Tab-separated table of C-alpha atoms and ligand atoms in Angstrom:
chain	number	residue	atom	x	y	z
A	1	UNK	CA	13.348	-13.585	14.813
A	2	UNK	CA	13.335	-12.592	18.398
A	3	UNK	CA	15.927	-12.029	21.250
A	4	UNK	CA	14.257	-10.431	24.180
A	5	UNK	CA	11.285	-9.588	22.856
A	6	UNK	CA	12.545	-7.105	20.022
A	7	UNK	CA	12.473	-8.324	16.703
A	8	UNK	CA	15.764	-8.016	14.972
A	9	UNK	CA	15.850	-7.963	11.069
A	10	UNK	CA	19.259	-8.224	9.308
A	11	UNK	CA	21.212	-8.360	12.902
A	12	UNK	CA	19.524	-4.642	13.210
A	13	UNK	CA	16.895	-4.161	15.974
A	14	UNK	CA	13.535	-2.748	15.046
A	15	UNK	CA	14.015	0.007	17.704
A	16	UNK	CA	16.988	1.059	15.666
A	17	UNK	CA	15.698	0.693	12.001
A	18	UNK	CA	13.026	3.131	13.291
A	19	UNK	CA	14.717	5.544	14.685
A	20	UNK	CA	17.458	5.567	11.593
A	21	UNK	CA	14.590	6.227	9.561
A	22	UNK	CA	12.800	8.898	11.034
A	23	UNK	CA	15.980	10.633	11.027
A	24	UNK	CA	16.779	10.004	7.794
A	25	UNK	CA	13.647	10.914	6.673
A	26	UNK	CA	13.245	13.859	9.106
A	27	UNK	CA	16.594	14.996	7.308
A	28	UNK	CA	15.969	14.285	3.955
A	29	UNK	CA	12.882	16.194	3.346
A	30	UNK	CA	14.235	19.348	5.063
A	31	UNK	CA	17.218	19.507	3.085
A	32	UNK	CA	15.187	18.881	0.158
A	33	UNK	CA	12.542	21.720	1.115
A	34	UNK	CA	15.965	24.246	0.853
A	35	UNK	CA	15.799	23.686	-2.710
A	36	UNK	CA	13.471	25.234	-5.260
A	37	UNK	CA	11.058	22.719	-6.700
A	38	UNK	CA	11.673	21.980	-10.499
A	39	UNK	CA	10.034	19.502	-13.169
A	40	UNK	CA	11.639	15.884	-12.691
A	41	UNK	CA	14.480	15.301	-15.120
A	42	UNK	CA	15.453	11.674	-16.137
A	43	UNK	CA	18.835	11.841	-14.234
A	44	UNK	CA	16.631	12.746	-10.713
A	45	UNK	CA	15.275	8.985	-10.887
A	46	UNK	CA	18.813	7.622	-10.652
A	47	UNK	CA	20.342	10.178	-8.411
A	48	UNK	CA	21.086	8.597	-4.332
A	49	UNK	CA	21.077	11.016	-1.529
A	50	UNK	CA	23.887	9.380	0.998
A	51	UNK	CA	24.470	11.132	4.673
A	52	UNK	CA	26.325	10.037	7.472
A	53	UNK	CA	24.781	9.650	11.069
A	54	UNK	CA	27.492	9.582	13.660
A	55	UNK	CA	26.217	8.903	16.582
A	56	UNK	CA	28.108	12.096	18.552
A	57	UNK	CA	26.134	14.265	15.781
A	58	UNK	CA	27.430	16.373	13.092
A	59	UNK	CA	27.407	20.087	11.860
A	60	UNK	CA	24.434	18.759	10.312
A	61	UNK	CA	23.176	15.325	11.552
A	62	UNK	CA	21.602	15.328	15.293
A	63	UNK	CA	23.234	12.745	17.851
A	64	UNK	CA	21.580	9.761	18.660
A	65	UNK	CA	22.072	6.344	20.597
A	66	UNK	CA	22.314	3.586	17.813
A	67	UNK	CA	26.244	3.017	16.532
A	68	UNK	CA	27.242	5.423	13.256
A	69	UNK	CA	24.792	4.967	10.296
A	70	UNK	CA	24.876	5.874	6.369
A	71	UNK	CA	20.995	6.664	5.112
A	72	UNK	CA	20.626	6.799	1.738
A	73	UNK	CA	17.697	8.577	0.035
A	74	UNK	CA	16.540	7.417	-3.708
A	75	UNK	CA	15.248	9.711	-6.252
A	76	UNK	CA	14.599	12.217	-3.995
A	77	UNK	CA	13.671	14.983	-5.929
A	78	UNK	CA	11.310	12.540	-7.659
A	79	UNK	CA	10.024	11.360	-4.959
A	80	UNK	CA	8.966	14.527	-3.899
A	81	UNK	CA	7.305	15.572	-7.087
A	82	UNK	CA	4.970	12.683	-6.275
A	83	UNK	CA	4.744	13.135	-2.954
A	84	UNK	CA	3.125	16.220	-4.520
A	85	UNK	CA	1.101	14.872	-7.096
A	86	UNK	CA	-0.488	12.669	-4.586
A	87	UNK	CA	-1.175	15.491	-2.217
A	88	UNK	CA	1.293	15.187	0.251
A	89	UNK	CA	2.815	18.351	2.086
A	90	UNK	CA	6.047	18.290	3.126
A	91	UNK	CA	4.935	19.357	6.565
A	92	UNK	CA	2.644	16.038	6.685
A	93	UNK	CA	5.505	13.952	5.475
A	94	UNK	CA	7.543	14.829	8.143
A	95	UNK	CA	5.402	15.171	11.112
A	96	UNK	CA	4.161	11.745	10.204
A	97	UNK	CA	7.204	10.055	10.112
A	98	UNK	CA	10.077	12.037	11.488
A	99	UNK	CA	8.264	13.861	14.281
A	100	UNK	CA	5.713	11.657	15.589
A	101	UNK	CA	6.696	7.957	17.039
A	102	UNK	CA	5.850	4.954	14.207
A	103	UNK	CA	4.319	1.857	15.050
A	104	UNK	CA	6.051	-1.706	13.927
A	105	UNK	CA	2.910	-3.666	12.957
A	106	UNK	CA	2.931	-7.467	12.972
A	107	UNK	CA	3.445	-8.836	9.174
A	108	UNK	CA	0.917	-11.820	8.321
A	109	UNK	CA	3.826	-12.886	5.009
A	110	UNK	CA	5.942	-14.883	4.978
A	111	UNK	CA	8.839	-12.827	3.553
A	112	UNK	CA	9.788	-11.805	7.184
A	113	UNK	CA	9.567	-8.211	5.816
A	114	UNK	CA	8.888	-5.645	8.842
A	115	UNK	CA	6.094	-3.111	8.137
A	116	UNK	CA	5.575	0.072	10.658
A	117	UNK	CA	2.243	2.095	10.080
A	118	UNK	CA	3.038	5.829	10.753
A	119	UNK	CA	0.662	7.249	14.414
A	120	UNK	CA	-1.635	9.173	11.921
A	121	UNK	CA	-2.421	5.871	9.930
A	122	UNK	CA	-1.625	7.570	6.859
A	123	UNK	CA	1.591	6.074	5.184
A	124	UNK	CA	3.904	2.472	6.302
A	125	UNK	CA	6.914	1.774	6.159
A	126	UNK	CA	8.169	-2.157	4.661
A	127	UNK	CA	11.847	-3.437	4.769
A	128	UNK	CA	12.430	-5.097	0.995
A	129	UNK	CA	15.080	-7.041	-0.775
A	130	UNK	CA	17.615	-5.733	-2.253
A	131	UNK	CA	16.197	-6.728	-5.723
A	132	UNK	CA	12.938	-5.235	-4.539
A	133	UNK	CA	14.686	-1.956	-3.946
A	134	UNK	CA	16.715	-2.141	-7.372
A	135	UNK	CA	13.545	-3.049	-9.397
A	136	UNK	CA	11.435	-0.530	-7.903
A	137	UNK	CA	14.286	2.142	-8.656
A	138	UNK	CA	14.302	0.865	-12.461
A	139	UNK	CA	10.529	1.432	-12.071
A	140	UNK	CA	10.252	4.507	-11.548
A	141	UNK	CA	10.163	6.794	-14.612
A	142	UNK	CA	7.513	3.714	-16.256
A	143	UNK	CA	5.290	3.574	-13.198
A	144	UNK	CA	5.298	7.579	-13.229
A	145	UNK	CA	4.498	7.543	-16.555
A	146	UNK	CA	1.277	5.230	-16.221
A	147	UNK	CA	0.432	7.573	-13.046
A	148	UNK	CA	0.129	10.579	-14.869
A	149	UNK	CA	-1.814	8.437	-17.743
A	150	UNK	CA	-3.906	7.207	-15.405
A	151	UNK	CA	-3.875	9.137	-11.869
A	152	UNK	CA	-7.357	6.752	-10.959
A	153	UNK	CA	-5.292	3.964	-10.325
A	154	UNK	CA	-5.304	1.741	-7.116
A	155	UNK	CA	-1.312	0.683	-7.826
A	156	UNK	CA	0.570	1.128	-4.402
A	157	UNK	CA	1.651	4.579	-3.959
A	158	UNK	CA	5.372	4.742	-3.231
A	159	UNK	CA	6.316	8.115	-1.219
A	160	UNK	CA	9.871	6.974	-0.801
A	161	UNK	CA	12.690	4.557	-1.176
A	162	UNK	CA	15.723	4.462	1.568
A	163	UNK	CA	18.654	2.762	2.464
A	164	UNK	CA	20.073	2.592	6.107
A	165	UNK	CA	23.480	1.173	6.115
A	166	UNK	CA	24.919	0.092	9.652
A	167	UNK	CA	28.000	-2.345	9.891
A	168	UNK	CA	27.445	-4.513	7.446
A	169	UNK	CA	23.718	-4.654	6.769
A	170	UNK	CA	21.917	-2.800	4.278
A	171	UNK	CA	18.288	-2.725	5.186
A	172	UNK	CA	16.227	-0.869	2.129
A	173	UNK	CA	12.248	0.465	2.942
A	174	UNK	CA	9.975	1.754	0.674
A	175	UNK	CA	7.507	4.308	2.121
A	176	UNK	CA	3.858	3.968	0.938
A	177	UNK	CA	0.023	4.439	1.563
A	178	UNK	CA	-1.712	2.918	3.856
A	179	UNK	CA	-4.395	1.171	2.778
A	180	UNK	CA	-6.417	0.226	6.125
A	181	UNK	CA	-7.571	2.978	7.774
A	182	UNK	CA	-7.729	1.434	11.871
A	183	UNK	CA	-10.592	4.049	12.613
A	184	UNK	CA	-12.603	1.533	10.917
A	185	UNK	CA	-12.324	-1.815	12.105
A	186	UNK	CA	-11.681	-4.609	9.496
A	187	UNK	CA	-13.640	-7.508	10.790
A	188	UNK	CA	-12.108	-9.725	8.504
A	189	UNK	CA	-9.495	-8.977	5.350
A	190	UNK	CA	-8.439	-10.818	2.547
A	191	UNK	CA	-4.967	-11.457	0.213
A	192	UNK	CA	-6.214	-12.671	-2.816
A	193	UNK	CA	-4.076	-13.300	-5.603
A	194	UNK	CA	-7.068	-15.326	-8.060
A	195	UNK	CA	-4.976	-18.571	-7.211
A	196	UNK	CA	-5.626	-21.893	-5.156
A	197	UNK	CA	-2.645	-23.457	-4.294
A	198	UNK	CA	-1.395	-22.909	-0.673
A	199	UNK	CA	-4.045	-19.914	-0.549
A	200	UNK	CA	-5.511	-20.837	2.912
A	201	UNK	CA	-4.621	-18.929	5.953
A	202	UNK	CA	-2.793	-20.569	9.108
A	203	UNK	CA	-4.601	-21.781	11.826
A	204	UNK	CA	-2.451	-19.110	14.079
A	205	UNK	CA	-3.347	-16.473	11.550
A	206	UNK	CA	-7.289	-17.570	11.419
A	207	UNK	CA	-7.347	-17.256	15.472
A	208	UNK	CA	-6.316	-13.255	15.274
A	209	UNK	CA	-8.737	-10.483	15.877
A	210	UNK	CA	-8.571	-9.252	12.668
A	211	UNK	CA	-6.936	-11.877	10.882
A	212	UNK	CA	-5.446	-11.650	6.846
A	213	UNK	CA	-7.068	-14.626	4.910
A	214	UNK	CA	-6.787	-15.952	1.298
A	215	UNK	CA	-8.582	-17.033	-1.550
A	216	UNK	CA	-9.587	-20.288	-0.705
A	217	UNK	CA	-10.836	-18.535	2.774
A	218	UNK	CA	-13.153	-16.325	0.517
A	219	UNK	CA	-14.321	-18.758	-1.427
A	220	UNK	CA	-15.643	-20.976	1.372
A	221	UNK	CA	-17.344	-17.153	3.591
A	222	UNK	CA	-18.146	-15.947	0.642
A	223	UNK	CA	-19.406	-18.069	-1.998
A	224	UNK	CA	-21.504	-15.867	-3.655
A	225	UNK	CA	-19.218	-13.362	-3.581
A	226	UNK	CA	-19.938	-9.318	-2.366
A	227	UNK	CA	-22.392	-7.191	-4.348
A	228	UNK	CA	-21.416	-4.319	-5.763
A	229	UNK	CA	-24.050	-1.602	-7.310
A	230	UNK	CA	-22.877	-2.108	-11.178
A	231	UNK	CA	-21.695	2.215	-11.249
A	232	UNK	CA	-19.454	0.730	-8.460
A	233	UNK	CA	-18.344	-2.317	-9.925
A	234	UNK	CA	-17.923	-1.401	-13.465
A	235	UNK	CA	-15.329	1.782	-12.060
A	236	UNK	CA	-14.029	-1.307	-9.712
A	237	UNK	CA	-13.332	-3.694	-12.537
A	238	UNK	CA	-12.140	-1.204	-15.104
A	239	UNK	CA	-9.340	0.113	-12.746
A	240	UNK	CA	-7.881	-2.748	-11.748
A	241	UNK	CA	-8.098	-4.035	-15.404
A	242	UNK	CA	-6.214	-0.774	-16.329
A	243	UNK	CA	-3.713	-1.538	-13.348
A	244	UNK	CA	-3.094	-5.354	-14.109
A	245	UNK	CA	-2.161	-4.178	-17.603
A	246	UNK	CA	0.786	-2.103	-16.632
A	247	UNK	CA	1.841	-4.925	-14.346
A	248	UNK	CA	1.749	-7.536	-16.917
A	249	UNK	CA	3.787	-4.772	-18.877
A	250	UNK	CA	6.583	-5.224	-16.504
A	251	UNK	CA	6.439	-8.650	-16.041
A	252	UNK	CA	5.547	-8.263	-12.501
A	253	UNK	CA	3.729	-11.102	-10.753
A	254	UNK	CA	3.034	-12.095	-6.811
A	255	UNK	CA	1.150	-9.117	-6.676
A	256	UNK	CA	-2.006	-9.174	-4.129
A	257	UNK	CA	-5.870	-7.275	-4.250
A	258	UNK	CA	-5.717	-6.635	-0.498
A	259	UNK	CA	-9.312	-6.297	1.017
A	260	UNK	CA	-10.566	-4.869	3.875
A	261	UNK	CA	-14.516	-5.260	4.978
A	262	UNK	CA	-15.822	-3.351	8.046
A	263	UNK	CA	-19.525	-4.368	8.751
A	264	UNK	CA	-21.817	-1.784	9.108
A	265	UNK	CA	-24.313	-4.321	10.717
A	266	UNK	CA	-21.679	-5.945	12.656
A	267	UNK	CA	-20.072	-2.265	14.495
A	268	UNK	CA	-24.065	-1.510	15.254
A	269	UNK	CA	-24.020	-4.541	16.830
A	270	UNK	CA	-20.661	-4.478	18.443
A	271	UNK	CA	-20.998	-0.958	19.709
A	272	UNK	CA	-24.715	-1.628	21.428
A	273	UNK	CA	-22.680	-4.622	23.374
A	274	UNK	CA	-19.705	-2.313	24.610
A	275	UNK	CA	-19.116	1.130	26.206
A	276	UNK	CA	-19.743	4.222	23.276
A	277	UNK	CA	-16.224	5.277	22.096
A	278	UNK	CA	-14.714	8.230	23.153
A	279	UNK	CA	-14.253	11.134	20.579
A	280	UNK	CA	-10.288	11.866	19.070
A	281	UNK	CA	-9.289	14.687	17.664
A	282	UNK	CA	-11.010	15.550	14.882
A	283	UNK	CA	-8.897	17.126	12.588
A	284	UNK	CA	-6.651	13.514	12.603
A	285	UNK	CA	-9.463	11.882	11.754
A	286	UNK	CA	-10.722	13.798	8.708
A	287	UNK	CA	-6.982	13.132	7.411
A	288	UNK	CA	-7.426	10.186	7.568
A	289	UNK	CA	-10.780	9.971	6.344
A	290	UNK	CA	-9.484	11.713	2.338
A	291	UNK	CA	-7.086	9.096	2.087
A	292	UNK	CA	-6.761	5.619	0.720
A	293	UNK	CA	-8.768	4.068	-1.797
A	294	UNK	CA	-10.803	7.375	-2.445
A	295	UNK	CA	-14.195	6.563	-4.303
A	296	UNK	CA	-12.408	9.713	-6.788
A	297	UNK	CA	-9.874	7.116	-7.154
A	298	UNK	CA	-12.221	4.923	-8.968
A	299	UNK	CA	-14.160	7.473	-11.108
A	300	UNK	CA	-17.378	7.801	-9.260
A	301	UNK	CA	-19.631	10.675	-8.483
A	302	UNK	CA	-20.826	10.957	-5.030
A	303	UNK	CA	-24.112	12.791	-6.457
A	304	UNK	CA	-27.238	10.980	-5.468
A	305	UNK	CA	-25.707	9.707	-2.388
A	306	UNK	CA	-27.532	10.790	0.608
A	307	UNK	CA	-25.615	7.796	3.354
A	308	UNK	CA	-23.507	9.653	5.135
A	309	UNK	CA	-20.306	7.322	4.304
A	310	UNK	CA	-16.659	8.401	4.692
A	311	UNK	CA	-14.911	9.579	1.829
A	312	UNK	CA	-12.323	6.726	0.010
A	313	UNK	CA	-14.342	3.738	0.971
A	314	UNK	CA	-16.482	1.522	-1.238
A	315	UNK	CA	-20.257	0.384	-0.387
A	316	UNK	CA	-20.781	-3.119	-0.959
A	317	UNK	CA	-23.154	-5.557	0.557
A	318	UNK	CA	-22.845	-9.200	1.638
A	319	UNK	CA	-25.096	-12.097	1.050
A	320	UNK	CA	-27.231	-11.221	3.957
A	321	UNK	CA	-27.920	-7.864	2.797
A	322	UNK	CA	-25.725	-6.295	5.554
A	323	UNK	CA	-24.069	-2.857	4.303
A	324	UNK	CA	-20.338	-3.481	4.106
A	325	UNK	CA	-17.724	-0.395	3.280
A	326	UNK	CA	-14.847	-2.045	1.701
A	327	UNK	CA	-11.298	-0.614	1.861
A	328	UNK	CA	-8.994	-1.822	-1.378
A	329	UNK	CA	-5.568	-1.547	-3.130
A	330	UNK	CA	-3.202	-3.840	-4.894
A	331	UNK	CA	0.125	-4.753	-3.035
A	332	UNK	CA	3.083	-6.295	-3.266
A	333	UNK	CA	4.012	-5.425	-6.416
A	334	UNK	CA	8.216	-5.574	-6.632
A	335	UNK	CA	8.671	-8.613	-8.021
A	336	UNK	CA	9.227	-9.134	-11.700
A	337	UNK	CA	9.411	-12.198	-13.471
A	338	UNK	CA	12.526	-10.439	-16.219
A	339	UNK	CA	14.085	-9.468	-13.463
A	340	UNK	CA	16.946	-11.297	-12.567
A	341	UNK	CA	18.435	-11.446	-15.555
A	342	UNK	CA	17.495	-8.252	-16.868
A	343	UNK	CA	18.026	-5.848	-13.849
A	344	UNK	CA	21.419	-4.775	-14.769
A	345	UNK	CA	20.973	-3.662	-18.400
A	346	UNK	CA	18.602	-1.445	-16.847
A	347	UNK	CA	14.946	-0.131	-18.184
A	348	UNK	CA	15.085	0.274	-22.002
A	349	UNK	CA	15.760	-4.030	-21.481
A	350	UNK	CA	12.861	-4.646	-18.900
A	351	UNK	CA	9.995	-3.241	-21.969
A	352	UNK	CA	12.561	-5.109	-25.155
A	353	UNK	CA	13.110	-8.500	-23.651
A	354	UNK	CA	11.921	-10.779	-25.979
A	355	UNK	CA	12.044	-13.834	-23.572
A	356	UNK	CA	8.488	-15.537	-24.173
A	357	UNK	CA	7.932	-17.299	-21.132
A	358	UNK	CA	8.415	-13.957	-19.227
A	359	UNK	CA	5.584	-12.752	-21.183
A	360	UNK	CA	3.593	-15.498	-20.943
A	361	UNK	CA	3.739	-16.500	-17.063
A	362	UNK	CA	3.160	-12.586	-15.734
A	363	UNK	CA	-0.259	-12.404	-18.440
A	364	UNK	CA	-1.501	-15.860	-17.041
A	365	UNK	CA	-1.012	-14.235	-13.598
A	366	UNK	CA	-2.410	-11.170	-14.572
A	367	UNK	CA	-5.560	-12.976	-16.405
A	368	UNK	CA	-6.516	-15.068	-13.583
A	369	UNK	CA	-6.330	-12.566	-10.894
A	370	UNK	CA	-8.111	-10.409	-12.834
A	371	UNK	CA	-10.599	-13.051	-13.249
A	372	UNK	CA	-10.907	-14.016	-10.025
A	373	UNK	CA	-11.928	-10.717	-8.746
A	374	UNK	CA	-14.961	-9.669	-11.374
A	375	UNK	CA	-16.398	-13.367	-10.868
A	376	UNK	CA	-15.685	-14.208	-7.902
A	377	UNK	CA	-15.016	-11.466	-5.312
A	378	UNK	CA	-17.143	-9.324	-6.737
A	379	UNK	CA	-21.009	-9.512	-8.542
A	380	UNK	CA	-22.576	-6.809	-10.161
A	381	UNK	CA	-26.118	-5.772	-8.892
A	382	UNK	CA	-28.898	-5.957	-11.325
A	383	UNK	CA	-30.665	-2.847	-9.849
A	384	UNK	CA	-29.550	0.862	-9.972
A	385	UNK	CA	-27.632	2.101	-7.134
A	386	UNK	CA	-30.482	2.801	-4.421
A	387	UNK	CA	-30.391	6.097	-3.257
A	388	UNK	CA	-30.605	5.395	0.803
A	389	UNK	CA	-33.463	6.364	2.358
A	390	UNK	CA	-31.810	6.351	6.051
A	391	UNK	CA	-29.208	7.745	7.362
A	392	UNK	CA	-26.091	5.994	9.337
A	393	UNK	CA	-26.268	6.489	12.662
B	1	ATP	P1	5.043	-12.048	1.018
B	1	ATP	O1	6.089	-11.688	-0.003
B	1	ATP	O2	5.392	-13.188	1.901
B	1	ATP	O3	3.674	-12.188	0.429
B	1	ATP	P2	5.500	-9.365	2.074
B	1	ATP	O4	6.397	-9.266	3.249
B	1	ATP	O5	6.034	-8.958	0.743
B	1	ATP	O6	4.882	-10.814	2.043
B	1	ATP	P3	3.054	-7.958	1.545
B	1	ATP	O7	2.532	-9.075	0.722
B	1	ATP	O8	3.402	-6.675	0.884
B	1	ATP	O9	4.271	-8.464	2.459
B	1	ATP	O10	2.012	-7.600	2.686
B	1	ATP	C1	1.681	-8.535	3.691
B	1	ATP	C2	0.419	-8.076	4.405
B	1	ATP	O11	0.620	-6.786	4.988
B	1	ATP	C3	-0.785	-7.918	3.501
B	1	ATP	O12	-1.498	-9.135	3.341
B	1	ATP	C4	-1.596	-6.887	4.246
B	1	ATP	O13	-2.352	-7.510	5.266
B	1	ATP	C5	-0.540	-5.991	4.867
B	1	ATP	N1	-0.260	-4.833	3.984
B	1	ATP	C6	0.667	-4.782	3.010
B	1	ATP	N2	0.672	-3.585	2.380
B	1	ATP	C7	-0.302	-2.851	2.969
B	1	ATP	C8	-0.813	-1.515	2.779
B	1	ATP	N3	-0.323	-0.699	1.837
B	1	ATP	N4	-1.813	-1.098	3.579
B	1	ATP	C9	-2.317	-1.913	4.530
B	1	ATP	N5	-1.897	-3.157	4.762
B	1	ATP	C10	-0.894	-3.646	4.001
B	2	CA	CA1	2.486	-10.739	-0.758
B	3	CA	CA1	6.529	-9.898	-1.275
C-alpha cells in the first residue's frame, strides 16, 4: 500500500518501522552486552525484553520523532548466544543495524511482508505474522538443537525476533542472513518450491532487472538443469536432504530453495560494454565476501582449487559451459502445517501430535522439493572436479 510514495504496513510508515527498530535494536544489544555471557537456559527462549520509547526520551531511551513506542526483544539472551555461534560480534550487530541507515528492499511475495537489507549487505530485516512470530518463538530450542547437530546447514539463520508496538499495531520482524550478496550481480534468481501450480513469475516481475522467477520459469531456461561437479553436488544434495528432514519434523511447509546465479561469462561481457567499476572499501567487501552460503557451509575443501572464487559461493556451470557462481539458502520457513491448532499447547505438542494428515502433507512437500532440486535444478557431472587451469580475471 502506498500514500505519498511511502509504503505503510499495518497503518505504520516504513520510515518509522525503521527507525523503531534500529533503536530497539541499537538498545537491546547494549543493554545486553552489560551482562556477563552465560550458557542458554530453557527459560531464556521464552523470556520478552519490553522497553518503552517516548518520544521526549527517557533516563534511558534517546528521543526521537515517531509518536511513543513499546519494542519488545525475544529470547534475547538466546539470541545472542547464536548471534555468537554464527560469528556475529556484537559490535557488527549493531553498527549494521542500529548505527548505519537500512535499506527497505522491494518484496517480489505476495504476503505484503516488508524486507530491509542492512548498508553492509550482511543481515535483513522481514515484518511476519503474528503466527510467524509465535511459531518461530516455539522453534527455537528445536531449531537450536538441529544447529548444533548439524552447524553445515543452509536453514535461514535467525539473529533476532522483535516486536514494535505503536497505537494499536503490533508489527513483529525477524532479523536474518542475507543470502544475496549485491557485490555480485544476480542476473537472474529463482523461488523454487519443486511444485507447478501457479509457479510462474508475473509479467511485471519478469520485466525487472534482476527479476525473482519460479519453477516453471526454470524449467523452461533451464531444461537441462545446472551442472554441478559431483564433490559439489553430493555436499549440495546431502545438506538440504539433512535440512528438509528437520522441516518435515516440524511440519513446516511453503518453504522456498532461493537461488541466485551471477554469470561469470555474462559480467566479462557486461563489464567490456560499460565503464570499469570503481573500487569500495575493501575491508566491507571482504565481510561480505565470508558470509552467506559459505562453501564450509556445505562440507567442501577448497584444496585443489586454484580459480580465484570468493569464499561462500558455489561453482556451477550452465548448459553452454559458461562458469556460473551460485548463491543459495532455504527461506521462508515459519509456516507449519500443526500449527494452528497446536501453537498454544506449546512445543512438547508440535513433536507428539499424532494428527496424520499433518504428517503426511509437510513429507509430500518435503519429498517433492527435495526431488525437484537433485533432478531437476541440479545434475551431477560425470568428470572429477577440474582443477582450473586459468585464472579469473
Ligand atoms: P510469500 O509468503 O508470499 O511467499 P514472503 O513475504 O513470506 O512471501 P519470502 O518468501 O520469505 O517472503 O521472500 C520473498 C523473496 O524475498 C524471495 O523470493 C527472495 O527473492 C527474497 N528473500 C527472502 N529471504 C531472503 C534472504 N534471506 N536473502 C536474500 N533474499 C531473500
Ligand atoms: Ca515464500
Ligand atoms: Ca511466507
Amino acid at each position: 500500500i502506498k500514500e505519498d510514495g511511502q509504503k505503510v504496513y499495518k497503518k505504520t510508515t516504513s520510515q518509522a518501522i525503521m527507525s523503531a527498530t534500529q533503536l530497539g535494536i541499537g538498545f537491546s544489544v547494549g543493554r545486553l552486552s552489560a551482562k556477563p555471557e552465560r550458557d542458554v537456559l530453557m527459560q531464556d527462549f521464552y523470556f520478552v525484553e519490553k522497553v518503552w520509547f517516548p518520544s521526549d526520551g527517557s533516563r534511558e531511551t534517546p528521543s526521537h520523532k515517531f509518536d511513543n513506542f513499546r519494542f519488545k526483544c525475544y529470547a534475547p539472551a538466546a539470541f545472542r548466544y547464536f548471534r555468537d555461534l554464527f560469528g556475529i560480534e556484537p559490535s557488527d550487530f549493531l553498527i549494521s543495524l542500529a548505527n548505519e541507515p537500512i535499506k527497505e528492499i522491494g518484496n517480489p511475495g505476495a504476503s505484503g511482508s516488508l524486507f530491509f537489507v542492512s548498508n553492509d549487505d550482511m543481515f535483513i530485516v522481514k515484518t511476519v505474522q503474528h503466527k510467524e512470530a509465535t511459531f518461530l518463538q516455539q522453534l527455537l530450542p528445536g531449531y537450536y538443537m538441529n544447529l548444533h547437530q548439524n552447524p553445515r546447514t543452509l536453514l535461514p539463520k535467525f539473529f533476532g525476533l522483535y516486536c514494535y508496538q505503536a497505537g494499536t499495531s503490533n508489527i513483529r520482524l525477524t532479523v536474518m542472513n542475507n543470502l544475496l550478496p549485491s557485490k555480485y550481480k544476480c542476473h537472474v534468481k529463482f523461488d523454487l518450491k519443486g511444485s507447478t501450480y501457479k509457479r510462474k513469475a508475473s509479467k511485471s516481475e519478469r520485466s525487472k532487472s534482476s527479476p525473482t522467477l519460479k519453477d516453471l520459469d526454470f524449467s523452461q531456461i533451464y531444461p537441462n538443469g545446472i551442472t554441478l561437479d559431483h564433490e559439489t553436488y553430493d555436499a549440495v544434495i546431502k545438506t538440504i536432504s539433512r535440512d528438509v528432514r528437520v522441516l518435515e519434523s516440524f511440519s513446516i511447509m511453503d518453504y522456498s530453495f532461493l537461488l541466485g546465479i551471477h554469470n561469470i561469462e555474462q559480467s566479462v561481457r557486461d563489464r567490456k560494454m560499460s565503464s570499469p567499476q570503481t573500487h569500495r572499501n575493501p575491508e566491507r567487501e571482504a565481510r561480505k565476501n565470508e558470509f552467506s552460503a559459505k562453501l564450509e557451509a556445505i562440507q567442501l575443501s577448497n584444496e585443489n582449487e586454484e580459480e580465484v572464487r570468493p569464499a561462500g559461493v558455489i561453482p556451477a556451470k550452465n548448459d553452454k559451459g559458461e562458469r556460473l557462481y551460485l548463491f543459495i539458502g532455504i527461506i521462508d520457513i515459519l509456516q507449519s502445517y500443526r500449527l494452528a491448532k497446536k501453537m498454544e499447547h506449546g512445543f512438547k505438542s508440535m513433536l507428539t501430535d499424532g494428527d496424520t494428515v499433518s504428517v503426511h502433507k509437510p513429507s509430500f512437500y518435503a519429498k517433492r522439493f527435495l526431488d525437484f532440486i537433485k533432478d531437476n535444478v541440479f545434475k551431477r557431472s560425470a568428470v572429477q572436479r577440474q582443477p582450473t587451469k586459468r585464472r579469473a580475471k
